[in-house]
Amino acid sequence: MPALKKIASTVISAALLSSLALTPAHAADKDKKDDKQPKPPSTMSSLGGEQLAKTGAQVNLGPGAPVLPKKLSGRSWVVADAESGDILAAHNAHWRLPPASTLKMLFADTVLPALQPTSLTHTVKESELAGVGEGSSLVGIKEDHTYTVHDLWLGVFLRSGNDAVHVLSEMYGGVPKTVAAMQKHAEELQALDTTVVSPDGYDAPGQVSSAYDLTLIARSGMQKKDFREYAATASADFPGEKKKGKKRENFEIQNTNRLITGDIGVDPYKGIAGVKNGYTTHAGSTFTGVAERGGRVLLVTVMNPSAEESHAVYKEAAHLLDWGFAASGKVTPVGQLVPPKSVDTGNVNGGKGAQPAAGADQGSGGPAKAAHAATAARGSGGVGIALAVVGGMLVVLAAGVFLVNRRWPVPGLSRRMPAEAGAAEPADPAEQDEPKASVGATEATQPSGPATSASTDPTGSTAPPEKS
């Protein structure tokens, strides 16, 4: 027995020494890994407030305010009040990073007002699909097939379809004209961190945006009725391939925004009302969302969180929204979402006078009202109603004026919000076990199926790629 005890003691001692010997090496490896991670620039824009130019998390907690969520890994994020424009907290808000498909918000905010009515039909030419990046997310558009503008926008918002973006760009006047218009609109919105190279957000040298800019862009887009309804739709029917001698059938497409539709490990977020998610290998995961709770509407943007956790971008966005709703009224804003250049806010540096935002609500109805109503009712699970509330808040309907730095009215909020606003259909179980994309792939591959569009989400989801 003494001999056995001696042997056991020797083994334990050796194991402890081995552990101690390995610990510094492991720590060194971690330090090396951390050293390789991109660092925010030492100097960033101060647009919206001096505190936004600082690196790291920025928050001014008041009495009773909750602390920020722990273990946030996003390289950049912003939480803002959609009505007042107050930025409640931010982290490297002006860090210029690849935006992936969240750039489609700028595409839609720029192009939607010009392509009306949405019942307009278009027959797709082969040349219109030629510029779609290899491995892009697709909704499944076929050449020589006819689609309505409404169909194409569903493809953009729900499936993040680069094929739909390119067809709409050609209808707008071509990709170069669309890119130029998007850049001009970004400058009008004062989204000055944004450089547009491709209309769909597909990785391109020099194409960048920031959490601050994406939040500005989303706030502008949400003032457009069509934009709001598309962004809130959970699922819809899309025209399939036309086969000779047979009636053309539809297939269902589902929104890639997992805070709307849910997925394994992610529940639909109560009160969610859009907006857009994205993913490319270069950009990582990106997301901008808007949600309503307790009479408040918040915007959140998260860029490039850890790739080690499944659905990190949605989880961190949800944590930040939860924090924002709990902290509203208990923090001093760290900055402001600035108004467009053309808007007169009554300040010395205001614009040339209050002007309606392009495509903003001008009153009841709208060119796409009938076209969107059935889709919203079918697929949004109450989200469409939540979004209509957001729309009523974001715009003074009688004047159609983009108002900033003041509380926007929310007509009939308590009467219009359903008890379970934000609930949505669960993800299709058949899609939940698709394999992850291989590391280093520029874009996710397209699985077979009628949409030819559902590419693998490397965050662990089977959502269509969120790939630009």
Short mmCIF file of C-alpha atoms in Angstrom, two decimals:
data_model
loop_
_atom_site.label_atom_id
_atom_site.label_comp_id
_atom_site.label_asym_id
_atom_site.label_seq_id
_atom_site.Cartn_x
_atom_site.Cartn_y
_atom_site.Cartn_z
CA MET A 1 0.00 0.00 0.00
CA PRO A 2 2.78 2.53 0.83
CA ALA A 3 4.30 1.77 -2.54
CA LEU A 4 1.00 2.45 -4.32
CA LYS A 5 0.57 5.73 -2.47
CA LYS A 6 4.07 6.77 -3.48
CA ILE A 7 3.38 5.95 -7.14
CA ALA A 8 0.08 7.86 -7.04
CA SER A 9 1.78 10.87 -5.45
CA THR A 10 4.46 10.82 -8.12
CA VAL A 11 1.88 10.69 -10.93
CA ILE A 12 -0.12 13.59 -9.46
CA SER A 13 3.01 15.69 -8.97
CA ALA A 14 4.08 15.04 -12.56
CA ALA A 15 0.64 16.02 -13.81
CA LEU A 16 0.72 19.27 -11.83
CA LEU A 17 4.19 20.11 -13.10
CA SER A 18 3.06 19.36 -16.65
CA SER A 19 0.04 21.61 -16.21
CA LEU A 20 2.14 24.42 -14.83
CA ALA A 21 4.59 24.04 -17.68
CA LEU A 22 1.85 24.21 -20.29
CA THR A 23 -0.06 27.16 -18.84
CA PRO A 24 2.37 29.91 -19.93
CA ALA A 25 2.51 28.43 -23.44
CA HIS A 26 -1.26 28.40 -23.68
CA ALA A 27 -1.40 31.97 -22.43
CA ALA A 28 1.20 32.97 -25.00
CA ASP A 29 -0.79 31.31 -27.78
CA LYS A 30 -3.90 33.23 -26.67
CA ASP A 31 -1.95 36.49 -26.61
CA LYS A 32 -0.65 35.81 -30.12
CA LYS A 33 -4.20 35.11 -31.31
CA ASP A 34 -5.43 38.31 -29.73
CA ASP A 35 -2.55 40.24 -31.30
CA LYS A 36 -3.68 39.08 -34.74
CA GLN A 37 -7.18 40.48 -34.26
CA PRO A 38 -7.79 43.78 -36.05
CA LYS A 39 -7.72 46.81 -33.78
CA PRO A 40 -9.94 49.87 -34.15
CA PRO A 41 -8.17 52.96 -35.49
CA SER A 42 -6.84 55.34 -32.88
CA THR A 43 -8.71 58.19 -34.56
CA MET A 44 -12.34 57.82 -35.59
CA SER A 45 -15.07 60.23 -36.64
CA SER A 46 -16.73 62.32 -33.94
CA LEU A 47 -19.89 62.80 -35.99
CA GLY A 48 -22.81 62.57 -33.59
CA GLY A 49 -20.72 63.31 -30.52
CA GLU A 50 -17.13 63.44 -29.27
CA GLN A 51 -17.58 60.33 -27.17
CA LEU A 52 -18.27 58.32 -30.32
CA ALA A 53 -14.72 58.99 -31.53
CA LYS A 54 -13.29 57.00 -28.61
CA THR A 55 -12.36 53.33 -28.83
CA GLY A 56 -14.03 50.71 -26.68
CA ALA A 57 -17.44 50.65 -25.03
CA GLN A 58 -19.01 54.04 -24.33
CA VAL A 59 -21.88 54.37 -21.86
CA ASN A 60 -22.93 56.93 -19.25
CA LEU A 61 -24.84 55.02 -16.59
CA GLY A 62 -27.23 56.88 -14.33
CA PRO A 63 -28.94 55.79 -11.09
CA GLY A 64 -30.66 52.44 -11.50
CA ALA A 65 -29.22 51.77 -14.94
CA PRO A 66 -28.18 48.18 -15.63
CA VAL A 67 -24.59 47.47 -16.60
CA LEU A 68 -23.85 46.52 -20.20
CA PRO A 69 -24.18 42.86 -21.14
CA LYS A 70 -21.05 40.83 -20.48
CA LYS A 71 -18.96 39.01 -23.08
CA LEU A 72 -19.98 41.14 -26.06
CA SER A 73 -17.59 40.19 -28.85
CA GLY A 74 -18.77 42.43 -31.68
CA ARG A 75 -15.99 44.60 -33.07
CA SER A 76 -18.45 47.46 -33.32
CA TRP A 77 -22.01 48.04 -32.09
CA VAL A 78 -24.57 50.77 -31.42
CA VAL A 79 -27.82 50.91 -29.42
CA ALA A 80 -30.00 53.93 -30.23
CA ASP A 81 -33.47 55.30 -29.59
CA ALA A 82 -35.19 55.29 -32.99
CA GLU A 83 -37.42 58.25 -32.11
CA SER A 84 -35.08 60.76 -30.51
CA GLY A 85 -31.88 59.58 -32.17
CA ASP A 86 -30.16 59.30 -28.79
CA ILE A 87 -27.34 56.76 -28.79
CA LEU A 88 -27.66 54.96 -25.47
CA ALA A 89 -24.36 53.10 -25.74
CA ALA A 90 -21.78 52.29 -28.40
CA HIS A 91 -18.58 50.39 -29.02
CA ASN A 92 -16.22 51.64 -31.75
CA ALA A 93 -19.25 53.21 -33.41
CA HIS A 94 -17.34 54.75 -36.34
CA TRP A 95 -14.99 51.84 -37.07
CA ARG A 96 -15.15 51.34 -40.84
CA LEU A 97 -15.74 47.65 -41.48
CA PRO A 98 -17.09 45.53 -44.36
CA PRO A 99 -20.90 45.60 -44.06
CA ALA A 100 -21.90 42.46 -46.02
CA SER A 101 -25.62 42.32 -46.82
CA THR A 102 -26.60 44.99 -44.32
CA LEU A 103 -25.56 47.33 -47.15
CA LYS A 104 -28.76 46.20 -48.88
CA MET A 105 -30.57 48.56 -46.51
CA LEU A 106 -28.89 51.46 -48.31
CA PHE A 107 -29.70 49.85 -51.66
CA ALA A 108 -33.39 49.61 -50.75
CA ASP A 109 -33.54 53.07 -49.18
CA THR A 110 -32.08 54.49 -52.41
CA VAL A 111 -33.86 52.47 -55.09
CA LEU A 112 -37.29 51.59 -53.63
CA PRO A 113 -38.87 55.02 -54.25
CA ALA A 114 -37.86 54.93 -57.93
CA LEU A 115 -39.25 51.49 -58.79
CA GLN A 116 -43.00 51.96 -58.44
CA PRO A 117 -45.57 50.57 -58.78
CA THR A 118 -44.44 47.26 -57.35
CA SER A 119 -46.94 45.47 -59.62
CA LEU A 120 -44.68 46.38 -62.56
CA THR A 121 -43.39 43.24 -64.31
CA HIS A 122 -39.95 42.60 -65.75
CA THR A 123 -38.53 39.78 -67.86
CA VAL A 124 -35.00 38.95 -66.75
CA LYS A 125 -32.15 38.89 -69.26
CA GLU A 126 -29.06 36.73 -68.93
CA SER A 127 -26.85 39.84 -68.90
CA GLU A 128 -28.63 41.14 -65.80
CA LEU A 129 -27.37 38.19 -63.78
CA ALA A 130 -23.86 38.17 -65.19
CA GLY A 131 -22.37 40.40 -62.50
CA VAL A 132 -23.60 38.40 -59.50
CA GLY A 133 -20.61 37.38 -57.40
CA GLU A 134 -19.58 33.74 -57.27
CA GLY A 135 -21.13 31.94 -54.30
CA SER A 136 -23.57 34.79 -53.65
CA SER A 137 -26.81 34.33 -51.81
CA LEU A 138 -29.59 33.90 -54.36
CA VAL A 139 -33.36 33.82 -54.30
CA GLY A 140 -33.45 31.76 -57.47
CA ILE A 141 -34.23 34.16 -60.32
CA LYS A 142 -34.17 32.61 -63.78
CA GLU A 143 -33.37 34.31 -67.05
CA ASP A 144 -36.25 34.69 -69.52
CA HIS A 145 -38.68 34.50 -66.59
CA THR A 146 -41.00 37.35 -65.59
CA TYR A 147 -41.22 38.76 -62.06
CA THR A 148 -43.00 41.69 -60.48
CA VAL A 149 -40.99 44.38 -58.72
CA HIS A 150 -42.74 43.17 -55.56
CA ASP A 151 -41.32 39.68 -56.12
CA LEU A 152 -37.83 41.08 -56.57
CA TRP A 153 -37.97 43.13 -53.37
CA LEU A 154 -39.13 40.07 -51.43
CA GLY A 155 -36.04 38.35 -52.80
CA VAL A 156 -33.83 41.18 -51.55
CA PHE A 157 -35.29 41.52 -48.06
CA LEU A 158 -36.14 37.92 -47.22
CA ARG A 159 -33.46 35.89 -49.00
CA SER A 160 -30.77 38.56 -49.31
CA GLY A 161 -30.73 37.63 -52.99
CA ASN A 162 -27.90 39.23 -54.91
CA ASP A 163 -29.60 38.09 -58.10
CA ALA A 164 -32.63 40.21 -57.18
CA VAL A 165 -30.38 43.18 -56.35
CA HIS A 166 -28.69 43.01 -59.75
CA VAL A 167 -31.98 42.79 -61.66
CA LEU A 168 -33.39 45.76 -59.76
CA SER A 169 -30.13 47.65 -60.32
CA GLU A 170 -30.45 47.10 -64.07
CA MET A 171 -34.04 48.31 -63.93
CA TYR A 172 -32.79 51.40 -62.09
CA GLY A 173 -30.29 52.16 -64.84
CA GLY A 174 -27.42 49.77 -64.30
CA VAL A 175 -25.05 48.79 -61.50
CA PRO A 176 -22.68 51.79 -61.88
CA LYS A 177 -25.60 54.24 -61.72
CA THR A 178 -27.03 52.40 -58.70
CA VAL A 179 -23.71 52.45 -56.84
CA ALA A 180 -23.31 56.16 -57.54
CA ALA A 181 -26.86 56.86 -56.33
CA MET A 182 -26.27 54.83 -53.16
CA GLN A 183 -23.08 56.75 -52.43
CA LYS A 184 -24.83 60.06 -52.97
CA HIS A 185 -27.68 59.00 -50.69
CA ALA A 186 -25.23 57.88 -48.01
CA GLU A 187 -23.65 61.32 -48.10
CA GLU A 188 -27.07 62.96 -47.84
CA LEU A 189 -27.81 60.84 -44.77
CA GLN A 190 -24.39 61.81 -43.38
CA ALA A 191 -23.37 58.15 -43.38
CA LEU A 192 -19.85 59.37 -44.03
CA ASP A 193 -18.07 56.18 -42.97
CA THR A 194 -19.68 54.37 -45.90
CA THR A 195 -18.01 53.67 -49.24
CA VAL A 196 -20.15 51.78 -51.76
CA VAL A 197 -18.52 49.54 -54.35
CA SER A 198 -21.21 46.92 -54.99
CA PRO A 199 -24.98 47.38 -54.58
CA ASP A 200 -25.45 44.06 -52.77
CA GLY A 201 -22.70 44.24 -50.14
CA TYR A 202 -20.65 41.47 -51.75
CA ASP A 203 -17.04 41.74 -50.59
CA ALA A 204 -15.17 44.31 -52.65
CA PRO A 205 -11.93 46.21 -51.98
CA GLY A 206 -12.64 49.46 -50.18
CA GLN A 207 -16.30 48.75 -49.45
CA VAL A 208 -16.95 49.71 -45.83
CA SER A 209 -19.53 51.11 -43.47
CA SER A 210 -19.86 51.40 -39.70
CA ALA A 211 -22.31 50.53 -36.96
CA TYR A 212 -23.15 54.23 -36.73
CA ASP A 213 -23.84 54.51 -40.46
CA LEU A 214 -25.88 51.31 -40.70
CA THR A 215 -28.05 52.55 -37.85
CA LEU A 216 -28.55 55.89 -39.64
CA ILE A 217 -29.44 54.07 -42.85
CA ALA A 218 -31.93 51.79 -41.10
CA ARG A 219 -33.57 54.78 -39.43
CA SER A 220 -34.01 56.42 -42.82
CA GLY A 221 -35.33 53.25 -44.45
CA MET A 222 -37.88 52.70 -41.71
CA GLN A 223 -39.61 55.93 -42.72
CA LYS A 224 -40.69 54.26 -45.96
CA LYS A 225 -43.83 52.14 -45.83
CA ASP A 226 -42.63 49.61 -48.39
CA PHE A 227 -39.27 49.26 -46.65
CA ARG A 228 -40.93 48.65 -43.29
CA GLU A 229 -43.29 45.98 -44.61
CA TYR A 230 -40.65 44.07 -46.55
CA ALA A 231 -38.21 44.13 -43.63
CA ALA A 232 -40.86 42.71 -41.26
CA THR A 233 -42.11 39.90 -43.48
CA ALA A 234 -41.22 36.46 -42.14
CA SER A 235 -42.12 34.35 -45.18
CA ALA A 236 -43.72 34.68 -48.59
CA ASP A 237 -44.32 32.83 -51.85
CA PHE A 238 -41.88 33.39 -54.71
CA PRO A 239 -42.38 32.45 -58.39
CA GLY A 240 -40.64 29.25 -59.37
CA GLU A 241 -39.33 27.99 -62.68
CA LYS A 242 -41.78 27.93 -65.54
CA LYS A 243 -41.97 24.52 -67.18
CA LYS A 244 -43.45 23.95 -70.61
CA GLY A 245 -47.05 22.81 -70.51
CA LYS A 246 -47.36 23.29 -66.76
CA LYS A 247 -48.66 26.08 -64.56
CA ARG A 248 -45.90 28.07 -62.95
CA GLU A 249 -45.72 27.20 -59.28
CA ASN A 250 -44.48 29.19 -56.29
CA PHE A 251 -42.15 28.14 -53.52
CA GLU A 252 -41.85 29.54 -50.03
CA ILE A 253 -38.99 31.78 -49.00
CA GLN A 254 -38.21 32.67 -45.40
CA ASN A 255 -36.56 35.73 -43.91
CA THR A 256 -32.91 35.18 -43.02
CA ASN A 257 -33.29 37.49 -40.00
CA ARG A 258 -33.34 34.93 -37.19
CA LEU A 259 -34.72 37.39 -34.66
CA ILE A 260 -37.87 37.28 -36.81
CA THR A 261 -38.03 33.61 -37.77
CA GLY A 262 -36.06 31.94 -34.99
CA ASP A 263 -33.72 28.98 -35.31
CA ILE A 264 -31.98 26.40 -33.15
CA GLY A 265 -30.60 28.35 -30.21
CA VAL A 266 -32.33 31.61 -31.21
CA ASP A 267 -35.88 32.57 -30.28
CA PRO A 268 -37.85 35.19 -32.23
CA TYR A 269 -37.38 38.49 -30.43
CA LYS A 270 -40.58 39.94 -29.01
CA GLY A 271 -41.44 43.20 -30.76
CA ILE A 272 -38.89 42.75 -33.56
CA ALA A 273 -39.77 44.70 -36.70
CA GLY A 274 -36.80 44.11 -39.11
CA VAL A 275 -34.27 45.11 -40.42
CA LYS A 276 -31.35 43.23 -42.15
CA ASN A 277 -28.61 40.71 -41.51
CA GLY A 278 -25.53 39.81 -43.50
CA TYR A 279 -22.50 37.55 -43.70
CA THR A 280 -19.37 37.19 -45.78
CA THR A 281 -16.06 35.60 -44.85
CA HIS A 282 -14.36 39.00 -44.92
CA ALA A 283 -17.07 40.88 -43.02
CA GLY A 284 -18.12 38.16 -40.62
CA SER A 285 -21.71 38.42 -39.42
CA THR A 286 -23.45 41.80 -39.39
CA PHE A 287 -26.92 42.78 -38.24
CA THR A 288 -29.13 45.82 -37.79
CA GLY A 289 -32.49 45.41 -36.07
CA VAL A 290 -35.38 47.50 -34.80
CA ALA A 291 -37.76 46.47 -32.02
CA GLU A 292 -40.59 47.97 -29.95
CA ARG A 293 -41.29 47.32 -26.29
CA GLY A 294 -43.20 49.27 -23.70
CA GLY A 295 -43.77 52.22 -26.00
CA ARG A 296 -40.08 52.58 -26.91
CA VAL A 297 -38.49 51.72 -30.23
CA LEU A 298 -34.79 50.91 -30.38
CA LEU A 299 -32.30 50.35 -33.16
CA VAL A 300 -29.29 48.08 -32.71
CA THR A 301 -26.36 47.28 -34.99
CA VAL A 302 -23.72 44.61 -34.33
CA MET A 303 -20.73 44.04 -36.63
CA ASN A 304 -18.44 41.02 -36.72
CA PRO A 305 -18.90 39.26 -33.37
CA SER A 306 -17.08 36.06 -32.47
CA ALA A 307 -17.37 33.31 -35.05
CA GLU A 308 -16.87 30.68 -32.34
CA GLU A 309 -20.46 30.89 -31.04
CA SER A 310 -23.42 29.93 -33.18
CA HIS A 311 -25.71 32.85 -33.99
CA ALA A 312 -23.53 35.26 -31.98
CA VAL A 313 -24.70 38.29 -33.98
CA TYR A 314 -28.36 37.65 -33.11
CA LYS A 315 -27.69 36.77 -29.49
CA GLU A 316 -25.60 39.87 -28.90
CA ALA A 317 -28.13 42.07 -30.69
CA ALA A 318 -30.91 40.63 -28.48
CA HIS A 319 -28.84 41.20 -25.33
CA LEU A 320 -28.19 44.80 -26.35
CA LEU A 321 -31.88 45.38 -27.09
CA ASP A 322 -32.82 43.95 -23.70
CA TRP A 323 -30.27 46.23 -22.08
CA GLY A 324 -31.48 49.24 -24.06
CA PHE A 325 -35.10 48.79 -23.04
CA ALA A 326 -34.08 48.39 -19.41
CA ALA A 327 -31.66 51.35 -19.53
CA SER A 328 -33.84 53.83 -21.43
CA GLY A 329 -34.31 56.96 -19.33
CA LYS A 330 -31.54 55.88 -16.96
CA VAL A 331 -28.49 56.73 -19.07
CA THR A 332 -27.07 59.93 -20.51
CA PRO A 333 -26.71 59.53 -24.28
CA VAL A 334 -23.16 59.11 -25.59
CA GLY A 335 -24.13 60.73 -28.90
CA GLN A 336 -26.82 61.33 -31.48
CA LEU A 337 -27.90 59.96 -34.83
CA VAL A 338 -27.53 63.04 -37.00
CA PRO A 339 -30.26 64.12 -39.45
CA PRO A 340 -29.84 64.14 -43.23
CA LYS A 341 -28.06 67.18 -44.63
CA SER A 342 -31.22 68.58 -46.21
CA VAL A 343 -33.22 68.56 -42.99
CA ASP A 344 -33.70 71.75 -41.01
CA THR A 345 -33.73 70.86 -37.33
CA GLY A 346 -33.98 74.44 -36.17
CA ASN A 347 -30.29 74.50 -35.29
CA VAL A 348 -27.75 77.00 -36.59
CA ASN A 349 -26.20 74.29 -38.74
CA GLY A 350 -29.51 73.04 -40.06
CA GLY A 351 -30.24 72.39 -43.72
CA LYS A 352 -32.20 74.37 -46.25
CA GLY A 353 -35.58 73.56 -44.75
CA ALA A 354 -37.51 70.50 -43.70
CA GLN A 355 -38.04 68.20 -46.65
CA PRO A 356 -39.92 64.93 -46.92
CA ALA A 357 -37.60 61.95 -46.96
CA ALA A 358 -37.56 60.30 -50.37
CA GLY A 359 -40.32 57.72 -50.39
CA ALA A 360 -41.50 58.66 -46.92
CA ASP A 361 -45.13 58.18 -46.01
CA GLN A 362 -47.23 61.04 -47.29
CA GLY A 363 -50.55 59.84 -45.96
CA SER A 364 -52.75 56.79 -46.02
CA GLY A 365 -52.40 54.06 -48.59
CA GLY A 366 -49.37 53.83 -50.84
CA PRO A 367 -48.59 52.21 -54.18
CA ALA A 368 -47.71 48.86 -52.69
CA LYS A 369 -50.40 48.68 -50.01
CA ALA A 370 -52.49 45.96 -51.59
CA ALA A 371 -49.50 43.99 -52.82
CA HIS A 372 -47.88 43.87 -49.40
CA ALA A 373 -50.94 43.38 -47.20
CA ALA A 374 -51.44 39.70 -48.00
CA THR A 375 -47.77 38.90 -47.56
CA ALA A 376 -47.48 40.71 -44.24
CA ALA A 377 -50.61 39.06 -42.90
CA ARG A 378 -49.46 35.62 -44.03
CA GLY A 379 -45.88 35.61 -42.93
CA SER A 380 -45.15 38.17 -40.27
CA GLY A 381 -46.89 36.62 -37.28
CA GLY A 382 -47.72 40.05 -35.87
CA VAL A 383 -44.46 41.63 -36.88
CA GLY A 384 -46.18 43.54 -39.66
CA ILE A 385 -48.39 45.23 -37.09
CA ALA A 386 -45.39 46.09 -34.96
CA LEU A 387 -43.73 47.59 -37.98
CA ALA A 388 -46.78 49.62 -38.90
CA VAL A 389 -46.58 51.11 -35.42
CA VAL A 390 -42.94 51.94 -35.97
CA GLY A 391 -43.90 53.60 -39.22
CA GLY A 392 -46.55 55.71 -37.55
CA MET A 393 -43.94 56.83 -35.08
CA LEU A 394 -41.12 57.53 -37.49
CA VAL A 395 -43.01 59.89 -39.75
CA VAL A 396 -45.57 62.64 -39.24
CA LEU A 397 -48.02 61.36 -41.80
CA ALA A 398 -49.74 64.65 -42.53
CA ALA A 399 -46.53 66.44 -43.48
CA GLY A 400 -44.23 63.57 -44.49
CA VAL A 401 -41.33 65.41 -42.85
CA PHE A 402 -38.20 63.72 -41.55
CA LEU A 403 -38.18 64.84 -37.91
CA VAL A 404 -35.17 64.54 -35.68
CA ASN A 405 -34.07 65.38 -32.14
CA ARG A 406 -37.60 65.23 -30.81
CA ARG A 407 -40.17 62.67 -29.74
CA TRP A 408 -42.13 61.34 -32.69
CA PRO A 409 -45.81 60.58 -32.18
CA VAL A 410 -47.01 56.99 -31.94
CA PRO A 411 -50.71 57.13 -32.83
CA GLY A 412 -52.80 54.41 -31.22
CA LEU A 413 -49.85 52.37 -30.01
CA SER A 414 -51.61 50.58 -27.17
CA ARG A 415 -54.58 49.77 -29.39
CA ARG A 416 -52.56 48.48 -32.32
CA MET A 417 -49.87 46.37 -30.68
CA PRO A 418 -50.82 42.69 -30.34
CA ALA A 419 -49.97 40.89 -27.12
CA GLU A 420 -47.43 38.68 -28.86
CA ALA A 421 -46.04 41.12 -31.39
CA GLY A 422 -42.82 39.80 -32.71
CA ALA A 423 -43.73 36.12 -32.58
CA ALA A 424 -42.88 34.44 -35.83
CA GLU A 425 -42.91 31.09 -37.52
CA PRO A 426 -40.17 28.72 -36.40
CA ALA A 427 -37.43 27.83 -38.81
CA ASP A 428 -38.09 24.93 -41.13
CA PRO A 429 -36.78 21.84 -39.28
CA ALA A 430 -35.65 20.41 -42.59
CA GLU A 431 -33.18 23.24 -42.93
CA GLN A 432 -31.71 23.14 -39.46
CA ASP A 433 -29.02 20.51 -39.90
CA GLU A 434 -27.21 21.76 -42.97
CA PRO A 435 -23.41 21.66 -42.57
CA LYS A 436 -21.39 24.76 -41.91
CA ALA A 437 -19.53 26.43 -44.74
CA SER A 438 -15.88 25.45 -45.03
CA VAL A 439 -13.45 27.84 -43.38
CA GLY A 440 -11.98 30.32 -45.79
CA ALA A 441 -14.73 30.10 -48.37
CA THR A 442 -15.51 33.50 -49.80
CA GLU A 443 -19.20 32.77 -49.95
CA ALA A 444 -21.46 29.94 -48.88
CA THR A 445 -22.47 27.35 -51.43
CA GLN A 446 -26.00 26.90 -52.67
CA PRO A 447 -27.85 23.72 -51.74
CA SER A 448 -30.20 22.17 -54.22
CA GLY A 449 -33.87 23.02 -54.08
CA PRO A 450 -36.43 25.13 -55.85
CA ALA A 451 -35.00 28.41 -54.65
CA THR A 452 -31.38 27.60 -55.52
CA SER A 453 -30.76 30.22 -52.90
CA ALA A 454 -30.38 28.76 -49.44
CA SER A 455 -26.70 28.81 -48.75
CA THR A 456 -25.19 27.69 -45.51
CA ASP A 457 -24.86 30.17 -42.71
CA PRO A 458 -21.47 29.63 -41.08
CA THR A 459 -22.83 30.82 -37.75
CA GLY A 460 -24.54 27.46 -37.47
CA SER A 461 -27.87 28.43 -39.00
CA THR A 462 -29.32 27.00 -42.12
CA ALA A 463 -30.58 30.41 -43.08
CA PRO A 464 -29.92 31.43 -46.58
CA PRO A 465 -26.47 32.72 -46.57
CA GLU A 466 -26.91 36.21 -45.34
CA LYS A 467 -24.10 36.31 -47.84
CA SER A 468 -23.57 39.27 -50.03
#
